[in-house]
Amino acid sequence: MYKGIIERYRQFLPVNDKTPIVTLCEGNTPLIFSESLSNEIGLKIYLKYEGLNPTGSFKDRGMTMAISKAKEKGATTIMCASTGNTSASAAAYAAQCGLKCVVLIPDGNIALGKLAQAMIHNAKVIAIRGNFDDALNLVKTITEKYPIELVNSLNPFRIEGQKTGAFEICDSLKAAPEFHAIPVGNAGNITAYWKGYQAYRAAGQTKTLPKMLGFQAAGSAPIVLNRIVEKPETIATAIRIGNPASWKSALAARDESQGLIDAVTDEEIISAYKRLAAEGVFAEPASAAPVAGILKYHRQGYFKDFKGARIVCTLTGHGLKDPNIAIKNVGQPVTLNADIAEILQEVGI
Ligand code: AN7
């Protein structure tokens, strides 16, 4: 029976016999070969579909670790700031093991599905008049002063858990890919994947390392601009972050891997989002950023010397997280009378 990422990758994770493992059987997500993207780019493109985690995002990999370690320590309350997915994941894992969960979210800028998740799992949800960066600053200050566990990716156990995404990819491909494309918000996940690829090579499981290709949204691209963005904007609310916590380690991942971190526009993100959906893969807008990114770099000729290479894109969250943006981009269904003739006419038969 599959028991989640901690049991599967125990030897690579800081747990011991006394760690109470809190799991919802996260991980073990599909790596989907994209024929259409592969044909267009001329390389092998794979989609690591993290939307199929228990709460619908990659955050569950980090949360199983952070919550298990919080339990081991005897914590009673956890807290995070979130653009949505971290709060949904924290709320679910806290609910499973009876911890109190407090989340600060930016007022009005979190996708409906994520808000619903945090609320239904009985977290204390507080929308603050400010953005994610303001919320994270508050959470840092509060958790430093009071006996509350911080479960944002500043918590090193989050990164430890998230690095298992890289392990699964290498296990599936029987090697590391040549490129790994990933959205960058608070920059925890690019940090985690790079750590995972390095750990797997050090353990002799793989021989090579990928180039890390990180993509921010153009209106929220502090790492690309090399300065804090005071008022980040993007329709991809998951990565609407102006001062990433893991900024330095994201730069290290970029430079050590000889990769890059660049921006894609909201138009490019929506176009990639619709394109993925058109091949049956529903991922939230932030998750489409790496796909938009590799299409942009393909147009610029970046991949022309890498024939036969593999690119893995992490699709970080499920499309159902943000139903409003889907409807907004495709419109409403037609409404007809309950009449066969009308239906056939509409279908064109
Ligand atoms: C779908 O939930 O920051 O660069 O508070 O939800 O590791 O931050 C979410 C981030 C990409 C960016 N894709 O990852 C939060 C939060 C999705 C996300 C990211 C997020 P990081």
mmCIF file of C-alpha atoms and ligand atoms in Angstrom:
data_model
loop_
_atom_site.group_PDB
_atom_site.id
_atom_site.type_symbol
_atom_site.label_atom_id
_atom_site.label_comp_id
_atom_site.label_asym_id
_atom_site.label_seq_id
_atom_site.Cartn_x
_atom_site.Cartn_y
_atom_site.Cartn_z
ATOM 1 C CA MET A 1 0.000 0.000 0.000
ATOM 2 C CA TYR A 2 1.305 3.445 -0.917
ATOM 3 C CA LYS A 3 1.827 5.542 2.224
ATOM 4 C CA GLY A 4 2.981 8.937 0.971
ATOM 5 C CA ILE A 5 6.308 10.591 0.260
ATOM 6 C CA ILE A 6 7.867 10.243 3.714
ATOM 7 C CA GLU A 7 7.636 6.443 3.734
ATOM 8 C CA ARG A 8 8.734 6.225 0.102
ATOM 9 C CA TYR A 9 11.779 8.477 0.467
ATOM 10 C CA ARG A 10 12.465 8.086 4.198
ATOM 11 C CA GLN A 11 16.232 7.681 3.722
ATOM 12 C CA PHE A 12 16.452 11.150 2.113
ATOM 13 C CA LEU A 13 14.328 12.933 4.729
ATOM 14 C CA PRO A 14 15.033 14.183 8.281
ATOM 15 C CA VAL A 15 12.612 11.860 10.097
ATOM 16 C CA ASN A 16 13.282 9.216 12.735
ATOM 17 C CA ASP A 17 11.419 6.367 14.431
ATOM 18 C CA LYS A 18 9.774 8.813 16.820
ATOM 19 C CA THR A 19 8.416 11.152 14.136
ATOM 20 C CA PRO A 20 4.642 10.726 13.941
ATOM 21 C CA ILE A 21 4.008 10.600 10.200
ATOM 22 C CA VAL A 22 1.022 12.748 9.231
ATOM 23 C CA THR A 23 0.111 11.894 5.637
ATOM 24 C CA LEU A 24 -2.774 12.061 3.199
ATOM 25 C CA CYS A 25 -0.835 9.810 0.777
ATOM 26 C CA GLU A 26 0.517 12.779 -1.160
ATOM 27 C CA GLY A 27 2.965 12.414 -4.043
ATOM 28 C CA ASN A 28 3.163 9.601 -6.602
ATOM 29 C CA THR A 29 1.699 12.032 -9.152
ATOM 30 C CA PRO A 30 1.634 11.294 -12.899
ATOM 31 C CA LEU A 31 4.351 12.351 -15.303
ATOM 32 C CA ILE A 32 2.397 12.910 -18.512
ATOM 33 C CA PHE A 33 4.103 12.933 -21.917
ATOM 34 C CA SER A 34 2.788 15.862 -23.967
ATOM 35 C CA GLU A 35 2.688 14.876 -27.598
ATOM 36 C CA SER A 36 1.508 18.249 -28.805
ATOM 37 C CA LEU A 37 4.179 20.262 -26.978
ATOM 38 C CA SER A 38 6.848 17.724 -27.903
ATOM 39 C CA ASN A 39 5.925 17.964 -31.595
ATOM 40 C CA GLU A 40 5.990 21.748 -31.539
ATOM 41 C CA ILE A 41 9.247 22.166 -29.623
ATOM 42 C CA GLY A 42 11.012 19.114 -31.063
ATOM 43 C CA LEU A 43 12.091 17.882 -27.612
ATOM 44 C CA LYS A 44 10.415 15.449 -25.205
ATOM 45 C CA ILE A 45 8.095 17.420 -22.967
ATOM 46 C CA TYR A 46 6.692 15.891 -19.771
ATOM 47 C CA LEU A 47 4.148 17.379 -17.391
ATOM 48 C CA LYS A 48 4.525 16.571 -13.675
ATOM 49 C CA TYR A 49 0.876 16.922 -12.717
ATOM 50 C CA GLU A 50 0.997 18.051 -9.094
ATOM 51 C CA GLY A 51 -2.670 19.014 -9.190
ATOM 52 C CA LEU A 52 -3.358 15.366 -8.370
ATOM 53 C CA ASN A 53 -2.048 15.660 -4.826
ATOM 54 C CA PRO A 54 -4.647 15.269 -2.022
ATOM 55 C CA THR A 55 -5.375 19.003 -1.719
ATOM 56 C CA GLY A 56 -4.692 19.688 -5.396
ATOM 57 C CA SER A 57 -1.201 21.167 -5.247
ATOM 58 C CA PHE A 58 2.498 20.386 -4.692
ATOM 59 C CA LYS A 59 2.294 21.995 -1.250
ATOM 60 C CA ASP A 60 1.192 18.636 0.204
ATOM 61 C CA ARG A 61 4.717 17.227 -0.250
ATOM 62 C CA GLY A 62 6.123 19.913 2.016
ATOM 63 C CA MET A 63 3.186 19.933 4.376
ATOM 64 C CA THR A 64 3.373 16.235 5.283
ATOM 65 C CA MET A 65 6.942 16.931 6.470
ATOM 66 C CA ALA A 66 6.244 20.269 8.194
ATOM 67 C CA ILE A 67 3.202 18.938 10.052
ATOM 68 C CA SER A 68 4.852 15.653 11.033
ATOM 69 C CA LYS A 69 7.808 17.592 12.468
ATOM 70 C CA ALA A 70 5.481 20.056 14.237
ATOM 71 C CA LYS A 71 3.706 17.086 15.854
ATOM 72 C CA GLU A 72 7.028 15.519 16.829
ATOM 73 C CA LYS A 73 7.944 18.760 18.581
ATOM 74 C CA GLY A 74 4.626 18.858 20.440
ATOM 75 C CA ALA A 75 3.219 21.954 18.712
ATOM 76 C CA THR A 76 -0.495 22.657 19.081
ATOM 77 C CA THR A 77 -0.918 25.504 16.577
ATOM 78 C CA ILE A 78 0.486 26.146 13.113
ATOM 79 C CA MET A 79 0.357 29.312 11.023
ATOM 80 C CA CYS A 80 1.079 30.414 7.471
ATOM 81 C CA ALA A 81 0.618 33.274 5.042
ATOM 82 C CA SER A 82 -0.679 32.139 1.692
ATOM 83 C CA THR A 83 -1.755 33.006 -1.816
ATOM 84 C CA GLY A 84 -4.088 30.025 -1.321
ATOM 85 C CA ASN A 85 -2.524 26.621 -1.864
ATOM 86 C CA THR A 86 -0.331 26.606 1.231
ATOM 87 C CA SER A 87 -3.364 27.476 3.354
ATOM 88 C CA ALA A 88 -5.469 24.722 1.772
ATOM 89 C CA SER A 89 -2.731 22.171 2.401
ATOM 90 C CA ALA A 90 -1.908 23.368 5.937
ATOM 91 C CA ALA A 91 -5.601 23.321 6.859
ATOM 92 C CA ALA A 92 -6.074 19.752 5.596
ATOM 93 C CA TYR A 93 -2.986 18.273 7.271
ATOM 94 C CA ALA A 94 -3.717 20.134 10.522
ATOM 95 C CA ALA A 95 -7.285 18.835 10.460
ATOM 96 C CA GLN A 96 -6.055 15.294 9.985
ATOM 97 C CA CYS A 97 -3.935 15.332 13.136
ATOM 98 C CA GLY A 98 -5.878 17.749 15.332
ATOM 99 C CA LEU A 99 -3.651 20.811 15.174
ATOM 100 C CA LYS A 100 -5.098 24.320 15.212
ATOM 101 C CA CYS A 101 -4.380 26.123 11.935
ATOM 102 C CA VAL A 102 -4.317 29.880 11.384
ATOM 103 C CA VAL A 103 -3.868 31.335 7.904
ATOM 104 C CA LEU A 104 -3.409 34.897 6.687
ATOM 105 C CA ILE A 105 -4.469 35.526 3.113
ATOM 106 C CA PRO A 106 -4.437 38.674 0.972
ATOM 107 C CA ASP A 107 -7.947 40.085 0.970
ATOM 108 C CA GLY A 108 -9.727 39.507 -2.357
ATOM 109 C CA ASN A 109 -6.813 37.879 -4.140
ATOM 110 C CA ILE A 110 -7.156 34.190 -3.498
ATOM 111 C CA ALA A 111 -8.830 31.707 -5.821
ATOM 112 C CA LEU A 112 -12.258 30.488 -4.740
ATOM 113 C CA GLY A 113 -11.401 26.780 -4.475
ATOM 114 C CA LYS A 114 -8.431 27.452 -2.199
ATOM 115 C CA LEU A 115 -10.477 29.644 0.128
ATOM 116 C CA ALA A 116 -13.189 26.964 0.247
ATOM 117 C CA GLN A 117 -10.600 24.333 1.204
ATOM 118 C CA ALA A 118 -9.081 26.312 4.065
ATOM 119 C CA MET A 119 -12.560 27.109 5.415
ATOM 120 C CA ILE A 120 -14.045 23.597 5.135
ATOM 121 C CA HIS A 121 -11.026 22.099 6.950
ATOM 122 C CA ASN A 122 -11.829 24.481 9.837
ATOM 123 C CA ALA A 123 -8.752 26.688 9.678
ATOM 124 C CA LYS A 124 -8.986 30.143 11.228
ATOM 125 C CA VAL A 125 -8.870 32.147 8.007
ATOM 126 C CA ILE A 126 -7.988 35.816 8.269
ATOM 127 C CA ALA A 127 -8.023 37.996 5.153
ATOM 128 C CA ILE A 128 -5.734 40.951 5.722
ATOM 129 C CA ARG A 129 -5.868 44.298 3.950
ATOM 130 C CA GLY A 130 -2.532 43.837 2.245
ATOM 131 C CA ASN A 131 -0.759 41.458 -0.118
ATOM 132 C CA PHE A 132 1.001 38.117 0.409
ATOM 133 C CA ASP A 133 4.300 39.780 1.318
ATOM 134 C CA ASP A 134 2.576 41.817 4.066
ATOM 135 C CA ALA A 135 0.901 38.632 5.341
ATOM 136 C CA LEU A 136 4.199 36.709 5.416
ATOM 137 C CA ASN A 137 5.917 39.499 7.371
ATOM 138 C CA LEU A 138 3.139 39.371 9.977
ATOM 139 C CA VAL A 139 3.340 35.574 10.227
ATOM 140 C CA LYS A 140 7.140 35.693 10.645
ATOM 141 C CA THR A 141 6.869 38.206 13.492
ATOM 142 C CA ILE A 142 4.033 36.371 15.259
ATOM 143 C CA THR A 143 5.642 32.909 15.044
ATOM 144 C CA GLU A 144 8.979 34.288 16.322
ATOM 145 C CA LYS A 145 7.290 35.690 19.433
ATOM 146 C CA TYR A 146 4.623 33.097 20.230
ATOM 147 C CA PRO A 147 4.576 29.283 20.465
ATOM 148 C CA ILE A 148 3.144 28.766 16.988
ATOM 149 C CA GLU A 149 4.844 26.728 14.229
ATOM 150 C CA LEU A 150 5.444 28.544 10.970
ATOM 151 C CA VAL A 151 4.635 26.275 8.016
ATOM 152 C CA ASN A 152 5.544 28.561 5.119
ATOM 153 C CA SER A 153 8.502 27.381 3.034
ATOM 154 C CA LEU A 154 10.813 29.310 5.374
ATOM 155 C CA ASN A 155 10.271 26.189 7.439
ATOM 156 C CA PRO A 156 13.131 23.978 6.168
ATOM 157 C CA PHE A 157 11.034 20.801 6.447
ATOM 158 C CA ARG A 158 8.743 22.142 3.719
ATOM 159 C CA ILE A 159 11.668 22.240 1.273
ATOM 160 C CA GLU A 160 12.782 18.770 2.364
ATOM 161 C CA GLY A 161 9.377 17.301 1.507
ATOM 162 C CA GLN A 162 9.039 19.159 -1.769
ATOM 163 C CA LYS A 163 12.349 17.856 -3.082
ATOM 164 C CA THR A 164 10.648 14.449 -3.507
ATOM 165 C CA GLY A 165 9.041 15.813 -6.681
ATOM 166 C CA ALA A 166 12.496 15.616 -8.288
ATOM 167 C CA PHE A 167 13.027 12.070 -6.987
ATOM 168 C CA GLU A 168 9.782 10.857 -8.562
ATOM 169 C CA ILE A 169 10.685 12.388 -11.923
ATOM 170 C CA CYS A 170 14.104 10.717 -11.909
ATOM 171 C CA ASP A 171 12.532 7.404 -10.878
ATOM 172 C CA SER A 172 10.046 7.653 -13.771
ATOM 173 C CA LEU A 173 12.583 8.670 -16.416
ATOM 174 C CA LYS A 174 15.372 6.478 -14.962
ATOM 175 C CA ALA A 175 17.508 9.624 -15.249
ATOM 176 C CA ALA A 176 17.377 13.347 -14.576
ATOM 177 C CA PRO A 177 15.854 15.397 -17.421
ATOM 178 C CA GLU A 178 18.036 17.910 -19.289
ATOM 179 C CA PHE A 179 15.722 20.808 -18.322
ATOM 180 C CA HIS A 180 13.250 21.415 -15.531
ATOM 181 C CA ALA A 181 10.765 24.284 -15.966
ATOM 182 C CA ILE A 182 8.847 25.554 -12.940
ATOM 183 C CA PRO A 183 6.794 28.561 -11.807
ATOM 184 C CA VAL A 184 8.480 30.849 -9.265
ATOM 185 C CA GLY A 185 6.528 32.696 -6.586
ATOM 186 C CA ASN A 186 8.005 32.579 -3.106
ATOM 187 C CA ALA A 187 10.780 30.485 -4.732
ATOM 188 C CA GLY A 188 10.571 27.534 -2.338
ATOM 189 C CA ASN A 189 9.788 24.955 -4.979
ATOM 190 C CA ILE A 190 12.622 25.774 -7.397
ATOM 191 C CA THR A 191 14.901 25.590 -4.353
ATOM 192 C CA ALA A 192 13.413 22.224 -3.358
ATOM 193 C CA TYR A 193 13.644 20.633 -6.815
ATOM 194 C CA TRP A 194 17.248 21.706 -7.221
ATOM 195 C CA LYS A 195 18.052 20.259 -3.805
ATOM 196 C CA GLY A 196 16.289 17.032 -4.785
ATOM 197 C CA TYR A 197 18.153 16.643 -8.075
ATOM 198 C CA GLN A 198 21.463 17.262 -6.299
ATOM 199 C CA ALA A 199 20.663 14.790 -3.508
ATOM 200 C CA TYR A 200 19.714 12.095 -6.000
ATOM 201 C CA ARG A 201 22.929 12.529 -7.958
ATOM 202 C CA ALA A 202 24.999 12.535 -4.768
ATOM 203 C CA ALA A 203 23.322 9.240 -3.799
ATOM 204 C CA GLY A 204 24.247 7.706 -7.165
ATOM 205 C CA GLN A 205 20.622 7.452 -8.319
ATOM 206 C CA THR A 206 21.285 9.719 -11.330
ATOM 207 C CA LYS A 207 24.387 10.867 -13.197
ATOM 208 C CA THR A 208 23.436 14.347 -14.372
ATOM 209 C CA LEU A 209 21.600 17.497 -13.268
ATOM 210 C CA PRO A 210 18.992 19.494 -15.213
ATOM 211 C CA LYS A 211 19.165 23.173 -16.070
ATOM 212 C CA MET A 212 16.516 24.872 -13.925
ATOM 213 C CA LEU A 213 14.212 27.202 -15.879
ATOM 214 C CA GLY A 214 12.140 29.347 -13.501
ATOM 215 C CA PHE A 215 9.278 31.551 -14.676
ATOM 216 C CA GLN A 216 7.651 34.439 -12.829
ATOM 217 C CA ALA A 217 4.613 36.430 -13.940
ATOM 218 C CA ALA A 218 5.684 39.687 -15.614
ATOM 219 C CA GLY A 219 3.783 41.847 -13.090
ATOM 220 C CA SER A 220 5.316 39.953 -10.161
ATOM 221 C CA ALA A 221 8.877 39.345 -11.255
ATOM 222 C CA PRO A 222 11.212 40.579 -8.484
ATOM 223 C CA ILE A 223 13.948 38.035 -9.233
ATOM 224 C CA VAL A 224 13.982 38.940 -12.940
ATOM 225 C CA LEU A 225 13.982 42.677 -12.177
ATOM 226 C CA ASN A 226 16.465 42.231 -9.326
ATOM 227 C CA ARG A 227 14.347 44.377 -6.984
ATOM 228 C CA ILE A 228 11.385 43.984 -4.635
ATOM 229 C CA VAL A 229 8.052 44.601 -6.390
ATOM 230 C CA GLU A 230 5.924 46.617 -3.937
ATOM 231 C CA LYS A 231 2.609 46.044 -5.687
ATOM 232 C CA PRO A 232 2.788 42.709 -7.507
ATOM 233 C CA GLU A 233 0.031 42.014 -10.027
ATOM 234 C CA THR A 234 -0.921 39.006 -12.162
ATOM 235 C CA ILE A 235 -3.991 36.930 -12.917
ATOM 236 C CA ALA A 236 -1.949 33.946 -11.667
ATOM 237 C CA THR A 237 -2.730 34.851 -8.035
ATOM 238 C CA ALA A 238 -0.722 31.879 -6.700
ATOM 239 C CA ILE A 239 2.512 33.625 -7.735
ATOM 240 C CA ARG A 240 1.442 37.217 -6.988
ATOM 241 C CA ILE A 241 4.504 37.711 -4.760
ATOM 242 C CA GLY A 242 6.849 40.714 -4.742
ATOM 243 C CA ASN A 243 9.524 39.695 -2.230
ATOM 244 C CA PRO A 244 10.203 35.937 -2.340
ATOM 245 C CA ALA A 245 11.415 34.311 0.866
ATOM 246 C CA SER A 246 13.780 31.933 -0.959
ATOM 247 C CA TRP A 247 15.198 34.581 -3.323
ATOM 248 C CA LYS A 248 18.870 33.709 -2.683
ATOM 249 C CA SER A 249 18.454 29.961 -3.043
ATOM 250 C CA ALA A 250 16.478 30.472 -6.272
ATOM 251 C CA LEU A 251 19.449 32.421 -7.667
ATOM 252 C CA ALA A 252 21.734 29.601 -6.557
ATOM 253 C CA ALA A 253 19.534 27.021 -8.329
ATOM 254 C CA ARG A 254 19.564 29.151 -11.472
ATOM 255 C CA ASP A 255 23.312 29.768 -11.485
ATOM 256 C CA GLU A 256 24.571 26.385 -10.282
ATOM 257 C CA SER A 257 22.402 24.629 -12.873
ATOM 258 C CA GLN A 258 23.330 27.122 -15.623
ATOM 259 C CA GLY A 259 19.634 27.760 -16.055
ATOM 260 C CA LEU A 260 17.587 30.928 -16.042
ATOM 261 C CA ILE A 261 14.742 32.770 -14.332
ATOM 262 C CA ASP A 262 12.602 34.900 -16.621
ATOM 263 C CA ALA A 263 9.108 36.374 -16.809
ATOM 264 C CA VAL A 264 6.058 35.534 -18.920
ATOM 265 C CA THR A 265 3.103 37.854 -19.444
ATOM 266 C CA ASP A 266 -0.438 37.155 -18.264
ATOM 267 C CA GLU A 267 -1.429 36.739 -21.938
ATOM 268 C CA GLU A 268 1.249 34.079 -22.423
ATOM 269 C CA ILE A 269 0.144 32.364 -19.198
ATOM 270 C CA ILE A 270 -3.530 32.244 -20.252
ATOM 271 C CA SER A 271 -2.613 31.018 -23.709
ATOM 272 C CA ALA A 272 -0.548 28.145 -22.227
ATOM 273 C CA TYR A 273 -3.320 27.459 -19.677
ATOM 274 C CA LYS A 274 -5.884 27.026 -22.450
ATOM 275 C CA ARG A 275 -3.491 24.969 -24.510
ATOM 276 C CA LEU A 276 -2.906 22.494 -21.664
ATOM 277 C CA ALA A 277 -6.655 22.220 -21.101
ATOM 278 C CA ALA A 278 -7.110 21.569 -24.824
ATOM 279 C CA GLU A 279 -4.948 18.439 -24.438
ATOM 280 C CA GLY A 280 -6.881 17.282 -21.372
ATOM 281 C CA VAL A 281 -4.683 18.646 -18.597
ATOM 282 C CA PHE A 282 -6.375 21.171 -16.314
ATOM 283 C CA ALA A 283 -3.837 23.121 -14.269
ATOM 284 C CA GLU A 284 -4.234 26.507 -12.603
ATOM 285 C CA PRO A 285 -2.827 29.631 -14.308
ATOM 286 C CA ALA A 286 0.403 29.788 -12.236
ATOM 287 C CA SER A 287 1.127 26.225 -13.352
ATOM 288 C CA ALA A 288 0.957 27.275 -16.980
ATOM 289 C CA ALA A 289 3.852 29.738 -16.514
ATOM 290 C CA PRO A 290 6.601 27.156 -17.174
ATOM 291 C CA VAL A 291 4.785 25.963 -20.305
ATOM 292 C CA ALA A 292 4.464 29.567 -21.490
ATOM 293 C CA GLY A 293 8.145 29.955 -20.660
ATOM 294 C CA ILE A 294 9.436 27.010 -22.669
ATOM 295 C CA LEU A 295 7.277 28.008 -25.650
ATOM 296 C CA LYS A 296 8.794 31.493 -25.488
ATOM 297 C CA TYR A 297 12.349 30.113 -25.292
ATOM 298 C CA HIS A 298 11.621 27.702 -28.130
ATOM 299 C CA ARG A 299 10.560 30.656 -30.311
ATOM 300 C CA GLN A 300 13.861 32.343 -29.462
ATOM 301 C CA GLY A 301 15.828 29.256 -30.535
ATOM 302 C CA TYR A 302 17.105 28.456 -27.041
ATOM 303 C CA PHE A 303 16.620 24.688 -27.397
ATOM 304 C CA LYS A 304 18.007 24.285 -30.918
ATOM 305 C CA ASP A 305 21.256 22.595 -29.817
ATOM 306 C CA PHE A 306 19.486 20.140 -27.513
ATOM 307 C CA LYS A 307 17.787 17.706 -29.892
ATOM 308 C CA GLY A 308 16.299 14.717 -28.103
ATOM 309 C CA ALA A 309 16.476 16.404 -24.712
ATOM 310 C CA ARG A 310 13.755 16.077 -22.071
ATOM 311 C CA ILE A 311 12.014 19.012 -20.437
ATOM 312 C CA VAL A 312 9.852 18.405 -17.383
ATOM 313 C CA CYS A 313 7.346 21.135 -16.469
ATOM 314 C CA THR A 314 5.934 21.070 -12.952
ATOM 315 C CA LEU A 315 2.207 21.829 -13.116
ATOM 316 C CA THR A 316 1.950 22.941 -9.505
ATOM 317 C CA GLY A 317 -1.816 23.156 -8.915
ATOM 318 C CA HIS A 318 -5.129 21.824 -10.221
ATOM 319 C CA GLY A 319 -7.264 23.910 -12.581
ATOM 320 C CA LEU A 320 -10.320 23.452 -10.359
ATOM 321 C CA LYS A 321 -8.653 25.623 -7.739
ATOM 322 C CA ASP A 322 -9.669 28.700 -9.706
ATOM 323 C CA PRO A 323 -12.944 27.971 -11.534
ATOM 324 C CA ASN A 324 -13.716 31.657 -12.044
ATOM 325 C CA ILE A 325 -10.719 32.217 -14.283
ATOM 326 C CA ALA A 326 -11.657 29.201 -16.422
ATOM 327 C CA ILE A 327 -15.207 30.433 -16.964
ATOM 328 C CA LYS A 328 -13.956 33.956 -17.623
ATOM 329 C CA ASN A 329 -11.753 32.673 -20.441
ATOM 330 C CA VAL A 330 -14.229 30.396 -22.190
ATOM 331 C CA GLY A 331 -17.649 31.905 -21.477
ATOM 332 C CA GLN A 332 -20.895 30.337 -20.321
ATOM 333 C CA PRO A 333 -22.659 27.292 -21.818
ATOM 334 C CA VAL A 334 -25.528 27.855 -24.267
ATOM 335 C CA THR A 335 -28.972 27.382 -22.758
ATOM 336 C CA LEU A 336 -31.643 25.660 -24.885
ATOM 337 C CA ASN A 337 -35.085 24.221 -24.357
ATOM 338 C CA ALA A 338 -35.210 20.510 -23.454
ATOM 339 C CA ASP A 339 -35.754 19.733 -27.118
ATOM 340 C CA ILE A 340 -33.884 17.273 -29.345
ATOM 341 C CA ALA A 341 -34.246 19.351 -32.517
ATOM 342 C CA GLU A 342 -32.757 22.417 -30.844
ATOM 343 C CA ILE A 343 -29.857 20.361 -29.454
ATOM 344 C CA LEU A 344 -29.082 18.738 -32.816
ATOM 345 C CA GLN A 345 -29.142 22.101 -34.520
ATOM 346 C CA GLU A 346 -26.729 23.531 -31.924
ATOM 347 C CA VAL A 347 -24.365 20.546 -32.300
ATOM 348 C CA GLY A 348 -24.544 20.832 -36.089
ATOM 349 C CA ILE A 349 -25.939 17.352 -36.812
HETATM 350 C C1 AN7 B 1 0.014 26.687 -7.947
HETATM 351 O O1 AN7 B 1 0.194 29.021 -1.451
HETATM 352 O O2 AN7 B 1 3.040 30.798 -2.202
HETATM 353 O O3 AN7 B 1 7.845 29.495 -5.762
HETATM 354 O O4 AN7 B 1 1.079 30.696 -0.398
HETATM 355 O O5 AN7 B 1 0.342 27.844 -5.404
HETATM 356 O O6 AN7 B 1 7.485 27.637 -4.137
HETATM 357 O O7 AN7 B 1 6.255 29.798 -3.899
HETATM 358 C C2 AN7 B 1 1.888 29.308 -3.612
HETATM 359 C C3 AN7 B 1 2.805 29.205 -4.588
HETATM 360 C C4 AN7 B 1 3.451 27.932 -7.991
HETATM 361 C C5 AN7 B 1 4.949 29.100 -6.471
HETATM 362 N N1 AN7 B 1 2.294 27.375 -8.337
HETATM 363 O O8 AN7 B 1 5.745 28.222 -5.726
HETATM 364 C C6 AN7 B 1 1.052 29.904 -1.350
HETATM 365 C C7 AN7 B 1 2.082 30.051 -2.393
HETATM 366 C C8 AN7 B 1 1.270 27.334 -7.485
HETATM 367 C C9 AN7 B 1 1.393 27.891 -6.216
HETATM 368 C C10 AN7 B 1 3.633 28.506 -6.756
HETATM 369 C C11 AN7 B 1 2.599 28.522 -5.855
HETATM 370 P P1 AN7 B 1 6.903 28.817 -4.832
#
